Short mmCIF file of C-alpha atoms in Angstrom, two decimals:
data_model
loop_
_atom_site.label_atom_id
_atom_site.label_comp_id
_atom_site.label_asym_id
_atom_site.label_seq_id
_atom_site.Cartn_x
_atom_site.Cartn_y
_atom_site.Cartn_z
CA MET A 124 172.16 34.98 144.33
CA SER A 125 175.70 33.45 145.23
CA PHE A 126 176.03 31.73 148.32
CA SER A 127 179.54 30.63 147.60
CA ALA A 128 181.29 31.55 150.81
CA LEU A 129 185.16 31.05 151.73
CA GLN A 130 185.89 27.26 153.41
CA GLU A 131 185.77 28.31 157.07
CA LYS A 132 189.38 27.11 157.42
CA ASP A 133 190.07 29.94 155.04
CA PHE A 134 187.93 32.13 157.05
CA ILE A 135 190.83 33.56 158.96
CA GLY A 136 190.92 36.28 161.74
CA ARG A 137 187.05 37.02 162.12
CA GLN A 138 186.00 33.47 164.35
CA ASP A 139 185.25 35.96 167.28
CA GLU A 140 183.00 38.51 165.01
CA LEU A 141 181.39 35.26 163.66
CA ALA A 142 180.86 33.23 166.89
CA ALA A 143 179.26 36.53 168.48
CA LEU A 144 176.65 36.85 165.73
CA THR A 145 175.65 32.88 165.89
CA GLN A 146 175.48 33.38 169.44
CA ARG A 147 173.29 36.54 169.12
CA VAL A 148 170.77 34.74 166.65
CA THR A 149 170.38 31.77 168.67
CA LEU A 150 169.88 32.76 171.65
CA ALA A 151 167.20 35.64 170.11
CA GLN A 152 165.17 33.06 168.88
CA GLY A 153 162.79 32.57 171.89
CA GLY A 154 162.36 36.21 172.48
CA ALA A 155 160.88 39.63 170.64
CA ALA A 156 162.86 40.47 167.22
CA ARG A 157 166.52 42.22 167.61
CA SER A 158 168.46 43.86 165.17
CA ALA A 159 172.02 44.14 164.46
CA VAL A 160 173.72 46.45 161.81
CA LEU A 161 177.38 45.44 160.34
CA SER A 162 178.97 48.86 159.00
CA GLY A 163 182.21 49.40 158.09
CA HIS A 164 184.56 50.43 154.89
CA ARG A 165 184.05 48.69 151.88
CA GLY A 166 185.99 45.56 151.27
CA MET A 167 186.39 44.76 154.88
CA GLY A 168 184.89 41.59 154.44
CA ARG A 169 180.82 42.71 155.70
CA THR A 170 179.36 40.54 152.75
CA GLU A 171 181.57 37.17 153.54
CA LEU A 172 180.77 37.41 157.67
CA LEU A 173 177.09 37.29 156.68
CA LYS A 174 177.72 34.46 154.16
CA GLN A 175 179.61 32.31 157.11
CA LEU A 176 176.60 33.31 159.14
CA PHE A 177 174.30 31.83 157.01
CA GLY A 178 176.38 28.48 156.44
CA ARG A 179 176.75 28.43 160.32
CA LEU A 180 173.01 29.05 160.88
CA PHE A 181 172.10 26.69 157.53
CA TRP A 182 174.08 23.46 158.72
CA ARG A 183 174.77 23.28 162.06
CA GLN A 184 171.48 24.13 164.06
CA GLY A 185 168.51 23.69 163.86
CA ARG A 186 166.48 26.18 165.58
CA VAL A 187 166.74 29.30 163.65
CA ALA A 188 166.30 29.08 159.89
CA PRO A 189 168.62 31.95 157.98
CA PHE A 190 167.36 34.05 155.18
CA TYR A 191 170.16 36.06 153.29
CA TYR A 192 168.63 38.80 151.08
CA LYS A 193 171.07 40.52 148.56
CA VAL A 194 169.51 43.47 147.70
CA ASN A 195 169.50 43.84 143.37
CA PRO A 196 169.58 47.44 142.39
CA ALA A 197 168.27 46.47 138.99
CA LEU A 198 164.66 45.71 140.85
CA LEU A 199 163.40 49.20 139.81
CA SER A 200 159.57 48.42 140.77
CA ILE A 201 157.95 47.53 144.46
CA GLU A 202 156.14 44.65 142.41
CA ALA A 203 159.74 43.23 141.37
CA PHE A 204 161.60 43.72 144.53
CA SER A 205 158.55 42.46 146.55
CA ARG A 206 157.84 39.25 144.60
CA ASN A 207 161.90 38.63 144.32
CA TYR A 208 162.13 38.68 148.23
CA LEU A 209 159.33 36.32 148.92
CA THR A 210 160.23 33.68 146.24
CA ARG A 211 163.94 33.75 147.59
CA PHE A 212 162.88 33.45 151.12
CA LEU A 213 160.14 30.76 150.68
CA CYS A 214 163.05 28.93 148.29
CA GLN A 215 165.52 28.98 151.26
CA ARG A 216 163.43 28.62 153.93
CA LEU A 217 162.35 25.15 152.39
CA ALA A 218 165.77 24.61 151.84
CA TYR A 219 166.76 25.02 155.33
CA GLN A 220 163.96 23.03 156.27
CA LYS A 221 164.68 19.74 153.90
CA LYS A 222 168.50 20.71 154.02
CA GLU A 223 168.28 20.63 149.98
CA GLN A 224 171.31 23.22 148.93
CA ALA A 225 169.82 23.04 145.64
CA LEU A 226 167.06 25.07 146.28
CA LEU A 227 169.22 27.44 147.31
CA HIS A 228 170.27 28.61 143.68
CA LEU A 229 166.97 28.58 142.20
CA ASP A 230 167.29 32.34 141.23
CA GLY A 231 164.44 34.09 138.95
CA ILE A 232 161.95 31.10 139.92
CA SER A 233 158.46 32.44 139.46
CA LEU A 234 156.07 33.01 142.05
CA ALA A 235 153.65 30.20 140.28
CA ASP A 236 156.68 27.85 140.17
CA THR A 237 157.48 28.56 143.99
CA SER A 238 154.24 28.17 144.89
CA LEU A 239 154.03 24.56 143.24
CA LEU A 240 157.21 23.37 145.01
CA MET A 241 155.65 24.60 148.12
CA GLU A 242 152.43 22.70 147.20
CA GLU A 243 154.11 19.44 146.19
CA ARG A 244 156.14 19.57 149.61
CA GLY A 245 153.17 19.86 151.53
CA GLU A 246 154.03 23.61 152.79
CA THR A 247 151.02 24.52 153.48
CA TRP A 248 151.63 27.83 155.18
CA ALA A 249 153.64 28.73 152.23
CA SER A 250 150.99 28.25 149.58
CA GLU A 251 148.64 30.34 152.03
CA LEU A 252 151.53 33.01 152.10
CA VAL A 253 151.74 33.00 148.21
CA ASN A 254 147.86 33.06 147.67
CA GLN A 255 147.80 35.90 150.10
CA TYR A 256 150.33 37.49 147.80
CA ASP A 257 148.53 36.97 144.52
CA ARG A 258 145.33 38.35 145.99
CA SER A 259 147.19 41.71 147.09
CA SER A 260 148.85 42.13 143.95
CA GLY A 261 146.52 44.83 142.92
CA ASP A 262 147.93 46.98 145.97
CA PRO A 263 151.97 46.83 145.27
CA LEU A 264 152.17 48.21 149.26
CA ASP A 265 150.36 45.71 150.04
CA ALA A 266 151.92 42.96 148.52
CA LEU A 267 155.28 44.31 149.65
CA ARG A 268 153.78 44.19 153.41
CA ILE A 269 153.04 40.66 152.55
CA ALA A 270 156.72 39.69 151.13
CA LEU A 271 157.92 41.72 154.08
CA ASN A 272 156.17 39.71 156.85
CA ALA A 273 156.99 36.15 155.46
CA PRO A 274 159.91 35.59 157.67
CA TYR A 275 157.40 36.43 160.48
CA LEU A 276 154.70 34.47 159.17
CA SER A 277 157.29 31.55 158.84
CA ALA A 278 158.06 31.53 162.16
CA LEU A 279 154.25 31.90 163.36
CA ALA A 280 153.05 29.44 161.72
CA THR A 281 155.83 26.57 161.84
CA GLY A 282 157.77 27.58 165.36
CA THR A 283 161.00 28.11 163.63
CA ALA A 284 162.63 31.53 164.12
CA VAL A 285 164.02 33.40 161.00
CA ALA A 286 167.26 35.30 161.09
CA VAL A 287 167.17 37.78 157.97
CA LEU A 288 170.16 38.90 156.78
CA ILE A 289 170.33 41.36 154.43
CA ASP A 290 173.24 42.55 152.08
#
């Protein structure tokens, strides 16, 4: 997953939309879950807008942790998708918390290595989540449920809301 986005100075003509999305996310932090859908024709800049939003949330505020997930069509099983989703979330969540950009680029990290990383950093909530996921691995739908609920469970455990940006 590449996080290379345009420099903000080169992101022209979409500042109002970016500001509105940023405001929507940061204001939703204390309330119930909300959703928004970006739609439009191919090539209109939806992906770049999400990347810009991720960058703003990651670097410019401390209330809402961003999670950007680009769906990989090569993940052909529930097990592969849920494992990828969970590891990407945990790495990005820790990256946000510690402001460690290198953690954003850990594509292909195993669940075991992710668990070790969380334990080393003292993130017991994340280690418990990985253990729960491991215990449910015999039931792919249960494992998927745990993975998809990871942002919510993270918010409950840490008090930091999560904005899930799916591309």
